[in-house]
Tab-separated table of C-alpha atoms and ligand atoms in Angstrom:
chain	number	residue	atom	x	y	z
S	5	MET	CA	68.596	101.697	116.329
S	6	ALA	CA	68.696	103.798	113.159
S	7	ARG	CA	69.615	101.722	109.954
S	8	ARG	CA	73.198	102.302	108.980
S	9	ARG	CA	73.783	104.262	105.683
S	10	VAL	CA	75.668	101.823	103.295
S	11	ALA	CA	77.491	102.280	99.965
S	12	ILE	CA	78.384	99.373	97.706
S	13	LEU	CA	81.416	99.847	95.417
S	14	ILE	CA	81.450	97.722	92.282
S	15	SER	CA	83.149	97.166	88.982
S	16	GLY	CA	81.300	94.717	87.402
S	17	ARG	CA	77.961	92.608	87.232
S	18	GLY	CA	77.208	93.196	90.829
S	19	SER	CA	75.659	89.969	92.042
S	20	ASN	CA	76.824	90.394	95.556
S	21	MET	CA	75.451	93.926	95.412
S	22	THR	CA	72.032	92.552	94.435
S	23	ALA	CA	72.177	90.001	97.346
S	24	LEU	CA	72.899	92.842	99.594
S	25	ILE	CA	70.053	94.948	98.274
S	26	GLU	CA	67.641	92.371	98.595
S	27	ALA	CA	68.585	91.492	102.188
S	28	ALA	CA	68.273	95.213	102.931
S	29	LYS	CA	64.571	95.180	101.913
S	30	ALA	CA	63.880	93.165	105.141
S	31	LYS	CA	62.257	95.475	107.738
S	32	ASP	CA	64.504	94.351	110.485
S	33	TYR	CA	67.729	94.630	108.469
S	34	PRO	CA	69.936	96.887	110.321
S	35	ALA	CA	71.418	98.634	107.157
S	36	ASP	CA	70.084	100.797	104.159
S	37	ILE	CA	71.744	100.450	100.830
S	38	VAL	CA	71.563	104.081	99.875
S	39	LEU	CA	74.408	104.369	97.153
S	40	VAL	CA	76.245	102.215	94.583
S	41	ILE	CA	79.381	103.510	93.067
S	42	SER	CA	81.316	102.195	90.202
S	43	ASN	CA	84.732	102.870	88.981
S	44	ILE	CA	84.011	101.622	85.622
S	45	ALA	CA	81.188	103.398	83.344
S	46	GLY	CA	78.315	101.304	82.354
S	47	ALA	CA	79.198	98.273	84.822
S	48	GLY	CA	76.438	95.574	84.628
S	49	GLY	CA	75.493	96.287	88.244
S	50	LEU	CA	74.659	99.968	87.910
S	51	ALA	CA	71.587	99.339	85.793
S	52	LYS	CA	70.489	96.651	88.241
S	53	ALA	CA	71.048	99.088	91.151
S	54	SER	CA	68.972	101.869	89.588
S	55	ASP	CA	66.132	99.299	88.721
S	56	ALA	CA	66.060	98.543	92.382
S	57	GLY	CA	65.734	102.210	93.096
S	58	ILE	CA	69.014	102.795	94.464
S	59	GLU	CA	71.058	105.937	93.797
S	60	THR	CA	74.194	105.436	91.591
S	61	ALA	CA	77.294	107.159	90.733
S	62	THR	CA	80.199	106.547	88.575
S	63	VAL	CA	83.773	107.712	89.659
S	64	GLU	CA	85.818	106.633	86.917
S	65	SER	CA	89.312	105.417	88.024
S	66	LYS	CA	90.692	105.457	84.378
S	67	PRO	CA	91.276	109.126	84.037
S	68	PHE	CA	93.445	109.256	87.080
S	69	GLY	CA	95.984	106.863	85.607
S	70	LYS	CA	98.479	105.809	88.305
S	71	ASP	CA	97.609	108.665	90.795
S	72	ARG	CA	95.244	106.287	92.869
S	73	GLU	CA	94.886	108.854	95.704
S	74	ALA	CA	93.455	111.324	93.533
S	75	PHE	CA	90.770	108.999	92.493
S	76	GLU	CA	90.180	107.854	95.877
S	77	ARG	CA	89.861	111.519	97.081
S	78	LYS	CA	86.885	111.939	94.622
S	79	LEU	CA	85.320	108.631	95.645
S	80	ASN	CA	85.890	109.629	99.399
S	81	GLU	CA	84.073	113.112	98.655
S	82	THR	CA	81.102	111.146	97.110
S	83	LEU	CA	80.854	108.839	100.088
S	84	VAL	CA	81.162	111.697	102.523
S	85	ALA	CA	78.361	113.796	100.470
S	86	HIS	CA	76.027	110.855	101.178
S	87	ASN	CA	76.814	110.506	104.729
S	88	ILE	CA	77.755	107.019	104.273
S	89	GLU	CA	78.703	105.164	107.454
S	90	LEU	CA	79.581	101.570	105.992
S	91	VAL	CA	81.150	100.669	102.792
S	92	CYS	CA	80.803	97.304	101.140
S	93	LEU	CA	83.364	96.306	98.397
S	94	ALA	CA	81.608	93.917	96.078
S	95	GLY	CA	83.799	93.051	93.113
S	96	PHE	CA	85.550	96.358	93.294
S	97	LEU	CA	88.596	95.663	91.303
S	98	ARG	CA	90.934	98.428	92.552
S	99	LEU	CA	93.776	98.255	95.115
S	100	LEU	CA	93.164	100.683	97.775
S	101	THR	CA	95.725	102.965	99.122
S	102	PRO	CA	96.427	103.204	102.951
S	103	TRP	CA	95.101	106.580	102.983
S	104	PHE	CA	91.697	105.585	101.689
S	105	VAL	CA	91.663	102.543	103.993
S	106	LYS	CA	92.451	104.598	106.986
S	107	GLN	CA	89.285	106.800	106.152
S	108	TRP	CA	87.007	103.802	106.484
S	109	GLU	CA	89.046	101.852	109.045
S	110	GLY	CA	86.529	99.387	110.819
S	111	ARG	CA	83.774	100.531	108.552
S	112	MET	CA	84.667	98.858	105.337
S	113	LEU	CA	84.012	95.334	104.400
S	114	ASN	CA	85.085	93.142	101.258
S	115	ILE	CA	84.166	89.854	99.912
S	116	HIS	CA	86.838	87.356	98.639
S	117	PRO	CA	86.126	84.209	96.778
S	118	ALA	CA	88.413	81.743	98.976
S	119	LEU	CA	88.832	80.697	102.568
S	120	LEU	CA	91.161	83.354	103.659
S	121	PRO	CA	94.233	83.301	104.518
S	122	SER	CA	94.313	80.797	101.573
S	123	TYR	CA	94.287	82.156	98.082
S	124	ARG	CA	94.735	85.827	98.498
S	125	GLY	CA	94.679	87.448	95.085
S	126	LEU	CA	93.501	86.555	91.642
S	127	HIS	CA	92.272	83.277	90.234
S	128	THR	CA	91.384	81.707	93.435
S	129	HIS	CA	89.233	78.738	92.037
S	130	GLU	CA	91.993	77.645	89.510
S	131	ARG	CA	94.517	77.647	92.337
S	132	ALA	CA	92.442	75.830	94.728
S	133	LEU	CA	91.605	72.995	92.131
S	134	ALA	CA	95.233	72.778	91.280
S	135	ASP	CA	96.152	72.232	94.865
S	136	GLY	CA	93.424	69.438	95.116
S	137	VAL	CA	91.842	70.906	98.250
S	138	LYS	CA	88.550	69.243	99.130
S	139	ILE	CA	86.880	72.502	100.762
S	140	HIS	CA	86.896	75.921	99.322
S	141	GLY	CA	84.797	78.964	100.006
S	142	ALA	CA	84.347	82.606	100.528
S	143	THR	CA	85.209	85.282	103.095
S	144	VAL	CA	83.768	88.520	104.416
S	145	HIS	CA	86.450	90.556	106.120
S	146	PHE	CA	87.239	94.117	107.234
S	147	VAL	CA	89.511	96.018	104.748
S	148	VAL	CA	92.976	96.782	105.968
S	149	PRO	CA	95.927	97.958	103.983
S	150	GLU	CA	97.202	94.601	102.888
S	151	MET	CA	95.368	92.964	100.078
S	152	ASP	CA	92.768	90.248	101.086
S	153	SER	CA	93.764	90.592	104.646
S	154	GLY	CA	91.902	92.053	107.739
S	155	PRO	CA	89.608	90.637	110.530
S	156	ILE	CA	87.454	87.895	109.208
S	157	VAL	CA	83.553	88.521	110.004
S	158	MET	CA	82.227	85.425	108.341
S	159	GLN	CA	83.231	82.373	105.942
S	160	GLY	CA	81.277	79.954	104.031
S	161	ALA	CA	82.718	76.655	102.665
S	162	VAL	CA	81.567	74.372	99.753
S	163	ALA	CA	82.726	70.823	98.886
S	164	VAL	CA	85.228	70.595	95.818
S	165	HIS	CA	84.020	67.975	93.363
S	166	ASP	CA	86.384	65.785	91.493
S	167	ASP	CA	85.035	67.035	88.185
S	168	ASP	CA	84.862	70.681	89.151
S	169	THR	CA	86.229	73.220	86.685
S	170	PRO	CA	86.974	76.876	87.908
S	171	ASP	CA	83.578	77.738	86.306
S	172	THR	CA	81.384	74.988	88.181
S	173	LEU	CA	83.367	75.758	91.563
S	174	SER	CA	82.809	79.678	91.135
S	175	VAL	CA	79.109	79.098	90.742
S	176	ARG	CA	79.075	77.094	94.113
S	177	VAL	CA	81.113	79.624	95.852
S	178	LEU	CA	79.298	82.541	94.535
S	179	GLY	CA	76.014	80.960	96.035
S	180	VAL	CA	77.764	80.982	99.413
S	181	GLU	CA	78.889	84.685	98.783
S	182	HIS	CA	75.348	85.718	98.318
S	183	ARG	CA	74.464	84.119	101.748
S	184	ILE	CA	77.358	85.398	103.889
S	185	TYR	CA	77.730	88.909	102.557
S	186	PRO	CA	74.232	90.095	103.728
S	187	ASP	CA	74.642	88.055	107.064
S	188	ALA	CA	77.980	89.576	107.644
S	189	LEU	CA	76.722	93.145	106.958
S	190	ARG	CA	73.985	92.316	109.359
S	191	LEU	CA	76.269	91.592	112.159
S	192	VAL	CA	78.581	94.565	111.508
S	193	ALA	CA	75.735	96.994	110.877
S	194	SER	CA	73.850	95.742	114.200
S	195	GLY	CA	76.884	96.207	116.202
S	196	SER	CA	77.107	92.505	116.959
S	197	THR	CA	80.686	92.302	116.139
S	198	ARG	CA	83.769	93.618	118.039
S	199	LEU	CA	87.405	93.866	117.189
S	200	GLU	CA	89.716	92.256	119.837
S	201	ASN	CA	93.547	92.357	119.144
S	202	GLY	CA	92.872	92.585	115.341
S	203	LEU	CA	90.401	89.616	115.371
S	204	CYS	CA	86.686	89.965	115.010
S	205	LYS	CA	84.524	88.225	117.572
S	206	THR	CA	80.838	87.676	117.332
S	207	GLY	CA	80.106	85.431	120.257
S	208	ASN	CA	77.089	83.085	120.645
S	209	ALA	CA	77.649	81.571	117.071
S	210	ALA	CA	74.939	78.878	116.517
S	211	PRO	CA	76.570	75.602	116.143
S	212	ALA	CA	76.968	74.550	112.515
S	213	ALA	CA	77.281	71.046	110.972
S	214	ALA	CA	80.823	70.036	110.064
S	215	LEU	CA	81.621	69.851	106.458
S	216	ILE	CA	83.613	66.740	105.598
S	217	VAL	CA	84.586	66.087	102.128
S	218	PRO	CA	84.553	63.532	100.798
S	219	ALA	CA	81.975	62.056	103.032
S	220	ILE	CA	82.337	58.284	103.526
S	221	THR	CA	78.860	56.666	103.154
K	302	GAR	C1	82.999	87.811	93.497
K	302	GAR	O1	83.162	86.596	93.303
K	302	GAR	C2	83.877	88.436	94.665
K	302	GAR	O2	84.116	87.467	95.518
K	302	GAR	C3	85.165	88.593	93.670
K	302	GAR	O3	84.624	89.209	92.490
K	302	GAR	C4	83.235	88.593	92.350
K	302	GAR	C5	82.308	89.871	91.940
K	302	GAR	O4	81.287	89.385	91.431
K	302	GAR	N1	85.864	89.704	94.407
K	302	GAR	C6	87.197	89.541	94.346
K	302	GAR	O5	87.885	88.588	93.742
K	302	GAR	C7	88.049	90.499	95.151
K	302	GAR	N2	89.359	90.028	95.462
K	302	GAR	P1	79.689	90.283	91.539
K	302	GAR	O6	80.175	91.494	90.761
K	302	GAR	O7	78.820	89.330	90.855
K	302	GAR	O8	79.440	90.349	92.970
């Protein structure tokens, strides 16, 4: 099967973008990262993508002000011009309109730093720590019009430590993000996932060890 043509949308440093680019170097990976687009001029991830030999584009959102659809039309034109088949949001800090989401329905993924549906929105690590949860993590999901919702493709969990700060916890969660995003894209690009009644099914999931926190020794 031909490798699927993927664009990654970023706004910042692009560490998830880098994880996807690295994964796509494998010969058997079912996706090619062909384009990285930032809505912020000079975003750190752009230079990293160029260094990796990936074409980059900047479609600035700022000049469009509150006209989100006008910005998205330009973004969409860029994606279509590059024959993009799948879009990965990776720290892309723009709310998307239902119009744009519709264009990429079932073909756009996002990564969120929490175990959805817990902690939608911002400051997920601060809120998890304030609630005293013992397990936290990250989620890759298909994008739907409602923010941080949509069929879940993959989740990864980490233990929360007594002395965690938002910073230490974010480092641990980010490590999981960098593992699950490439794996989730592999599933979607290879056609191993299917949507059933709004839920994502993968089948034949290998058994994983239970994560119990705190573990009593
Ligand atoms: C990541 O932690 C990602 O999960 C988060 O932004 C960070 C981007 O980092 N995304 C969101 O909060 C979206 N709701 P990166 O630029 O290094 O990949």
